[in-house]
Backbone as a ProteinNet text record, in pm:
[ID]
protein_1_A
[PRIMARY]
MNTIEKAYSTTTEVNRSKFITHLVPMSEYEGLQNRLKAEHSKANHVVYALRYLNAFDQVVENSSDDGEPKGCAGVPALNVLRGEDLINCAVLIVRYFGGIKLGTGGMARAYALAVKDVLNEAKLIPYEKEIEYSFDTSYRDVDKTLYQLKQLEITQYERDFGINSVEWKIKGSEEKIEILKGM
[TERTIARY]
-1318.6	-1183.8	-1082.3	-965.6	-856.5	-733.4	-641	-512	-410.3	-284	-179.4	-110.3	-39.7	26.6	175.3	229.9	374.8	403.2	536.1	578.5	596.1	574.5	589.4	668.6	738.7	815.2	824.3	809.4	820.8	888.9	941.8	999.2	924	890.1	818.5	905.4	908.9	982.6	891.1	897.4	815.5	905.1	925.7	1015.6	1150.8	1212.2	1340.9	1351.6	1238.8	1240.2	1205.1	1270.7	1250.3	1180.7	1078.7	988.8	998.6	1063.7	1074.8	969.6	870	754.8	758.1	736.3	728.9	590.6	518.9	385.6	416.5	392	417.7	303	290.6	191.5	235.5	142.8	177.4	279.8	285.3	382.1	525.4	542.2	675.3	710	613.7	625.3	718.9	717.3	795.5	946.6	996.1	1133	1177.2	1081.9	1117	1159.6	1086.3	1121.1	1260.3	1310	1449.7	1546.2	1520.3	1599.3	1612.6	1496.8	1497	1576.3	1563.7	1647.4	1791.1	1831.1	1974.2	2019.5	1936.9	1968.6	1974.8	1889.2	1882.7	1926.1	2043.4	2091.1	2083.5	2098.4	2096.8	1956	1855.1	1723	1677.5	1583.4	1536.6	1427.9	1339.6	1226.7	1190	1142.7	1081.5	936.6	845.6	701.2	631	534.9	456.7	311.1	224.8	81.4	51.4	-40.7	-81.7	-223.4	-285.4	-418.9	-420.1	-481.2	-494.9	-617.4	-660.6	-770.1	-714.5	-775.4	-723.5	-810	-791	-857.2	-1010.6	-1051.3	-1200.7	-1262.7	-1189.1	-1230.2	-1252.7	-1178	-1180.7	-1063.9	-1084.4	-974.8	-890.6	-761.9	-666	-585.7	-577	-497.2	-388.5	-272.4	-169.6	-93.2	-33	54.2	155.1	270.3	372.1	421.7	442.5	497.6	654.4	709.6	851.2	928.1	885.6	957.9	900.4	815.6	753.7	645.5	605	503.9	382.4	322.3	209.1	98.2	64.5	-56.4	-29.1	103.7	131.7	182.9	214.3	278.6	203.4	198.8	139.4	-13.1	-79.9	-227.8	-270.3	-207.8	-240.5	-214.6	-104.5	-73.1	-187	-220.2	-329.1	-463.7	-487.9	-616.7	-622.7	-506.5	-508.2	-537.6	-475.3	-504.2	-651.7	-713.8	-850.8	-942.4	-901.4	-971.6	-979.6	-869	-863.8	-923	-962.3	-1011.4	-915.2	-786	-680.1	-669.9	-643	-635.5	-514	-455.8	-347.5	-225.6	-195.2	-75.5	-26.1	99.1	162.6	227.5	235.5	306.6	423.5	541.4	654	717.5	739.2	788.4	914.2	1021.9	1153.3	1161.6	1188.8	1196	1336	1385.3	1513.2	1473.5	1505.5	1470.3	1551.7	1476.8	1539.9	1583.3	1566.6	1612.7	1500.6	1381.6	1265.3	1156.8	1125.8	1020.4	880.8	810.9	681.9	561.6	584.5	472.1	384.7	294.7	221.9	124.6	52.5	-36.4	36.6	149.2	226.6	285.7	324.4	381.3	274.4	157.5	45.9	15.2	8.1	-13.7	89.3	211.7	329.9	326.6	300.4	294.3	180.7	64.7	-51.9	-13.7	48.6	82.4	181.9	277	366.7	298	200.9	124.3	43.7	-24.1	-103.4	-19.9	105.6	198.5	227.8	260.3	287.2	161.9	46.4	-78.9	-108.1	-63.7	-82.3	2.6	113.9	194.7	149.1	77.6	42.6	-73.2	-77.2	-187.3	-272.8	-384.9	-476	-569.8	-581.7	-675.9	-772	-898.6	-1003.6	-957.6	-987.2	-952.7	-1047	-995.4	-1085.1	-1030.6	-1126.4	-1085.9	-1043	-931.7	-881.5	-913.2	-943.4	-970.2	-878.3	-867.5	-789	-893.4	-864.1	-946	-864	-902.7	-828.2	-925.3	-865.8	-937	-841.6	-894.6	-809.3	-852.9	-752.6	-781.3	-699.2	-739.1	-662.6	-544.2	-444.6	-323.5	-355.3	-454.2	-487.8	-556.8	-605.5	-670.4	-577.9	-453	-359.3	-345.4	-324.1	-316.7	-445.3	-558.9	-688.2	-704.7	-670.2	-674.8	-586.4	-461.8	-368.5	-427.4	-489.1	-551.3	-662.1	-745.6	-852	-805	-697.9	-641.3	-588.6	-522.8	-464.9	-578.5	-685.1	-801.9	-861.3	-860.3	-918.1	-818.2	-689.1	-580.8	-555.9	-565.1	-527.5	-382.9	-297.2	-152.6	-95.2	-169	-121.7	-177.7	-86.7	-134.1	-21.8	-46.4	47.9	-9.3	74	31.5	106.8	38	108.3	65.6	165.7	141.9	141.2	23	8.8	24.9	-11.8	-5.8	-117.4	-237	-348.7	-407.7	-372.8	-429.4	-339.1	-374.2	-305.5	-385.5	-326.7	-396.7	-361	-455.9	-435.2	-466.5	-393	-427	-404.8	-521.9	-514.4	-563.5	-519.2	-564.2	-606.9	-734.1	-789.9	-911.2	-965.1	-1090.2	-1206.1	-1300.1	-1416.4	-1491.4	-1500.5	-1568.9	-1500.3	-1368.8	-1298.1	-1304.3	-1297.7	-1302.2	-1441.3	-1549.3	-1679.8	-1691.7	-1634.4	-1634.2	-1560.6	-1446.1	-1366.4	-1440.1	-1512.1	-1596.8	-1701.9	-1749.5	-1851.3	-1797.1	-1669.6	-1615.9	-1606.8
68.7	18.4	133.1	97.7	194.1	150.1	243.4	207.5	305.4	301.6	382.5	447.4	554.9	614.9	599.4	579.3	562.1	452.8	420.5	311.1	359	270.5	293.2	177.1	204.5	99	122.6	10.2	28.7	-99.6	-97.4	-205.6	-235.9	-361.7	-408.7	-517.8	-522.5	-621.1	-697.3	-829.2	-918.8	-1027.7	-1035.3	-1135	-1144.3	-1030.3	-1012.3	-1045.5	-1095.1	-1111.8	-978	-945.6	-808.8	-833.5	-753.2	-760.8	-619.9	-619.5	-501.2	-508.6	-424.4	-433.3	-317.9	-361.1	-268.4	-279.3	-168.5	-157	-77.5	-134.7	-68.8	-80.4	18	4.3	-105.6	-168.2	-281.5	-241.9	-115.7	-71.5	-91.4	-94.7	-103.6	-249.3	-344.6	-476.3	-565.6	-558.1	-647.9	-647	-762.7	-780.7	-731.4	-671.8	-619.3	-734.9	-851.2	-956.4	-1006.1	-1014.1	-1048.5	-953.5	-821.8	-712.4	-718.9	-739.3	-745.7	-866.9	-977	-1098.3	-1067.8	-997.2	-965.4	-861.1	-765	-657.8	-712.7	-804.9	-864.7	-1012.8	-1036.5	-1173.1	-1259.5	-1198.7	-1271.7	-1293.8	-1236	-1249.9	-1391.5	-1442.5	-1579.7	-1593.2	-1492.7	-1503.4	-1362.4	-1365	-1250.2	-1289.5	-1261.8	-1306.1	-1190.3	-1227.6	-1125.6	-1156.6	-1050.1	-1068.5	-949.3	-978.7	-877	-889.2	-772.2	-771.6	-667.8	-702.8	-606.4	-646.3	-547.2	-566.8	-600.5	-706.7	-743.9	-666.8	-699.9	-633.1	-645.5	-747.5	-771.2	-719.3	-631.1	-581.4	-686.3	-795.8	-901.4	-885.6	-906.4	-891.2	-1017.3	-1004.6	-1114.4	-1103.6	-1209.3	-1212.3	-1320.4	-1295.6	-1396	-1373	-1474.8	-1462.8	-1578	-1556.6	-1654.1	-1655.6	-1773.6	-1788.4	-1792.4	-1810.6	-1817.4	-1892.9	-2018.4	-2115.2	-2110.5	-2015	-2014.7	-2128.3	-2174.3	-2285.1	-2235	-2328.9	-2304.9	-2228.3	-2110.9	-2034.8	-1943.9	-1933.9	-1859.5	-1722.9	-1688.5	-1560.1	-1483	-1539.3	-1472.5	-1454.1	-1557.5	-1541.7	-1440.3	-1434.2	-1330.8	-1187	-1177.8	-1040.5	-1007	-1109.8	-1089	-1053.6	-1114.5	-1090.1	-942.7	-886.1	-744.3	-661.4	-689.8	-613.1	-620.4	-742.3	-758	-671.1	-677.7	-602	-450	-392	-250.5	-229.3	-334.1	-329.9	-256.8	-295.8	-242	-311.5	-236.7	-289.7	-229.9	-300.6	-257.9	-222.8	-308.1	-292.1	-425.9	-421.8	-548.2	-512	-605.9	-590.7	-701	-659	-763.5	-746.5	-852.4	-850.5	-928.2	-860.3	-924.3	-967.5	-1092.5	-1133.8	-1175.6	-1122.3	-1163	-1239.6	-1367.3	-1449.6	-1396.4	-1383.5	-1326.8	-1433.8	-1557.5	-1669.1	-1723	-1660.5	-1709.3	-1754.5	-1885.8	-1936.9	-1881.7	-1835	-1773.1	-1865.1	-1982.6	-2079	-2029.2	-2113.9	-2081	-1965	-1967.7	-1853.4	-1726.2	-1730.6	-1610.5	-1556.7	-1638.1	-1597.5	-1529.8	-1585.4	-1524.9	-1391.6	-1380.3	-1248.1	-1146.3	-1193.4	-1103.1	-1050.9	-1135	-1085.4	-990.6	-1023.7	-936.6	-800.7	-805.4	-678.8	-592.3	-660.5	-587.7	-515	-577.2	-516.9	-400.8	-419.2	-312	-192.7	-213.8	-101.4	-24.3	-85.6	-17.7	55.9	-0.8	64.7	189.9	186.5	304.8	421.4	394.9	503.1	549.8	459.2	483.4	577.6	651.5	734.7	661.3	610.5	539.4	642.2	611	698.9	613.3	676.3	593.4	556.3	427.3	378.3	432.6	485.3	526.7	456.3	389.8	323.4	423.6	400.8	497.7	434	518.7	476.3	566.9	518.2	604.6	666.4	783.9	857.7	929.3	929.6	999	1100.3	1217.9	1319.6	1413	1492.1	1583.5	1729.8	1816.8	1956.9	2037.8	2164	2240.7	2290.7	2343.9	2399.3	2515.9	2601.1	2713.9	2675.5	2545	2497.1	2420.5	2412.5	2336.6	2392.8	2523.5	2583.7	2569.1	2585.6	2571.4	2425.6	2327.7	2190.7	2154.8	2210.1	2185.7	2249.8	2363	2428.7	2338	2289.4	2198.6	2072.2	2014.9	1894.2	1923.2	2040.2	2083.1	2102.2	2169.3	2192.7	2059	1957.3	1830	1738.3	1784.6	1712.9	1582.9	1591.5	1478.5	1502.5	1419.5	1445.7	1344.6	1242.6	1141.9	1172.5	1227.7	1254.4	1252.1	1224.5	1227.8	1314	1379	1467.8	1424.3	1420.1	1393.3	1509	1589.2	1704.6	1661.2	1659.1	1626.1	1752.3	1737.7	1844.1	1949.4	1901.2	2006.2	2006.6	1902.6	1901.3	1835.6	1836.9	1778.1	1659.7	1538.2	1416.2	1397.1	1389.1	1374	1232.5	1169.1	1042.6	1066.9	1065.9	1087.8	962.5	966.9	861.7	921.5	890.9	947.6	874.1	914.7	849.6	873.8	777.9	792.8	922.4	956.7	1082.1	1211.5	1213.1	1327.1	1337.1	1216.1	1213.1	1265.2	1228.9	1273.9	1427.5	1479.9	1629.1	1692.4	1638.2	1698.2	1692.4	1590.8	1576.8	1691.7	1723	1830	1973.2	1990	2123.7	2189.7
313.1	299.9	315.4	375.5	396.4	326.4	308.5	245.7	305.2	256.6	297.1	176.6	189.6	80.2	84.9	200.2	217.5	317.1	328.9	412.9	557.7	649.8	794.5	854.7	963.5	1029.7	1180.1	1251.9	1397.5	1453.5	1579.6	1646.9	1774.6	1791	1906.9	1976.2	2104.3	2177.2	2272.5	2254.4	2338.9	2395.2	2530.6	2592	2524.2	2505.5	2445	2291	2240.1	2088.1	2030.3	1921.1	1854.8	1725.8	1706.5	1588	1515.2	1400.6	1323.7	1210.3	1220.1	1132.8	1028.1	904.4	784.5	726.9	713.7	647	523.4	412.7	280	181.1	94.3	-16	-109.2	-183	-272.2	-378.2	-415.3	-513.2	-462.2	-332.6	-271.6	-221.8	-234.5	-176.4	-257.6	-389.3	-473.2	-437.5	-395	-359.1	-223.7	-153.9	-20.4	76.4	66.2	162.4	145.3	22.4	-3.7	43.8	24	74.4	226.5	293.2	437	489.5	420.6	460.6	439.2	337.9	315.5	418.9	450.5	542.3	679.6	714.4	851.5	845.1	807.1	781.4	912.4	1030	1156.2	1206.9	1144.4	1183.3	1160.4	1238.2	1226.9	1124.7	1112.9	1022.9	963.4	834.3	778.9	728.4	817.9	791.9	712.9	634.6	562.2	554	536.2	512	413.7	323.7	227.5	184.6	141.9	90.5	-19	-139.9	-245.2	-328	-411.3	-505.3	-636.7	-693.6	-833.9	-936.9	-1060	-1170.9	-1168.7	-1095.8	-1090.6	-954.9	-887.1	-758.5	-646.6	-663.4	-553.7	-467.5	-332.7	-233.2	-242.4	-270.9	-270	-146.7	-67.7	49	44.2	105.6	120.7	241.2	299.7	415.7	417.2	491.2	501.7	645.9	698.3	834.8	831.4	712.1	698	800.5	823.9	918.2	1057.2	1093	1222.3	1216	1337.6	1337.3	1261	1176.8	1086.3	1155.2	1097.6	1142.7	1256.8	1304.7	1419.7	1395.1	1269.9	1237.3	1124.9	1008.5	896.8	908.3	956.4	968.2	1077.7	1197.7	1287.6	1235.8	1159.1	1099.5	994.1	914.6	812.7	879.1	989.2	1065.8	1108	1147.9	1192.5	1071.5	953.3	828.7	795.8	809	785.2	874.7	1007	1108.5	1081	1021.6	989.1	853.7	783.2	642.8	553.9	568.1	489.9	351.1	244.9	115.3	44.3	-55	-135	-54.2	49.1	125.1	183.5	227.9	278.8	412.8	496.5	619.3	628.7	654.7	666.4	806	877.9	1010.1	1020.7	1057.5	1080.6	1228.1	1259.9	1397.9	1430.5	1542.7	1600.4	1730.2	1738.5	1858.3	1980.2	2086.4	2215.5	2314.2	2275.9	2377.3	2461.6	2458.2	2539.2	2439	2446.8	2355.3	2393.4	2298.8	2326	2319.8	2268.1	2250	2133.5	2082.6	1960.3	1992.7	2100	2135.4	2161.7	2229.2	2254	2130.7	2043.1	1910.2	1831.6	1823.5	1749	1805	1932.7	1997.8	1968.2	1974.9	1947.1	1804.5	1707.6	1568.3	1553.6	1609.3	1597.3	1662.6	1775.7	1843.2	1759.4	1699.1	1613.3	1497.1	1433.9	1332.7	1386	1501.9	1560.8	1591.9	1636	1669.9	1549	1429.8	1308.6	1259.4	1282.8	1234.2	1321.6	1450	1533.7	1481.8	1416.5	1359.2	1221.7	1150.2	1006.1	999.1	890.4	860.6	753	796.6	706.6	636.2	505.6	429	360.7	340.6	275.6	133.7	92.8	-35.5	-139.1	-250.8	-365.7	-487.5	-551.6	-678.4	-784.7	-850.1	-951.7	-1088.4	-1177.5	-1317.1	-1405.8	-1529.3	-1625	-1723.3	-1765.9	-1853.4	-1952.9	-2082	-2188.2	-2251.7	-2293.4	-2359.4	-2439.1	-2528.6	-2599.4	-2571.9	-2575.2	-2565.6	-2668.6	-2689.5	-2783.3	-2702.6	-2776.8	-2706.2	-2612.3	-2648.5	-2566	-2430.9	-2423.2	-2304.7	-2208.4	-2245.9	-2157.1	-2018.3	-2005	-1875.4	-1794.7	-1855.5	-1793.9	-1739.5	-1821	-1790.3	-1669.2	-1671.2	-1563.6	-1428.2	-1441.9	-1321.3	-1270.3	-1360	-1319.7	-1250.6	-1300.4	-1240.9	-1104.5	-1093.8	-964	-861.9	-903.7	-812.2	-765.2	-843.6	-813.9	-747.6	-730.4	-673.3	-746.9	-881.7	-970.9	-1014.5	-968.1	-998.6	-1098.3	-1131.3	-1227.9	-1363.6	-1444.5	-1582	-1680.8	-1799.9	-1913.7	-2029	-2096.9	-2207	-2331.2	-2446	-2575.7	-2666.5	-2694.7	-2783.7	-2928.5	-2983.6	-3124.3	-3213.9	-3336.8	-3435.2	-3406.3	-3385	-3371.1	-3224	-3142.6	-3011.5	-2912.7	-2780	-2676	-2627.8	-2630.2	-2576.6	-2427.5	-2343.6	-2193.1	-2154.6	-2067.9	-2003.6	-1860.7	-1787	-1646.5	-1561.5	-1439.3	-1345.8	-1217.8	-1176.3	-1058	-1004.6	-897.4	-846.5	-942.8	-945.9	-1031.6	-1005.8	-883	-844.2	-905	-895.7	-947.4	-1098.1	-1166	-1311.3	-1355.5	-1280	-1321	-1308.5	-1196.2	-1177.5	-1292.3	-1331.8	-1442.3	-1572.8	-1600.4	-1721	-1726.3	-1608.8	-1600.5	-1604.5	-1596.7	-1594.6	-1736.2
[MASK]
+++++++++++++++++++++++++++++++++++++++++++++++++++++++++++++++++++++++++++++++++++++++++++++++++++++++++++++++++++++++++++++++++++++++++++++++++++++++++++++++++++++++++++++++++++++++

């Protein structure tokens, strides 16, 4: 499985219709469709497709045609995400109608092309499941622990400085957490 770390955007034109495609991590998805509708008030449609892993490691998928003929916009976009085995990301496509009707097949191809175009720009990275891990260290081991976290490229951590020790809560891949436990 693959994922992305940051948002990407491209513009694709098919028969004078303009497709502005946004590929975003799931953390940036919430409310983005409404912002895009407000930002592109003259656009005809804001279609989306998304895939993410739930708490039980099951793939959850959803898509919307946003007024386009049923199955002609969201599903083709979702199929491209499936084909790239992308997870924990969403794609939103703003469409400005260009005056030429594409037909259902042409529309499906255009939406799929728009998603493929943004994927060509995106840097896909292998998905690693992240887990949380908590442990305590003495005050004298804080610098050593910070060094170990930096070496393992673990950047998500919280420290709670107690009376006698420092409590750490870190988030990282299972593989990196196991390496840290062995250090």
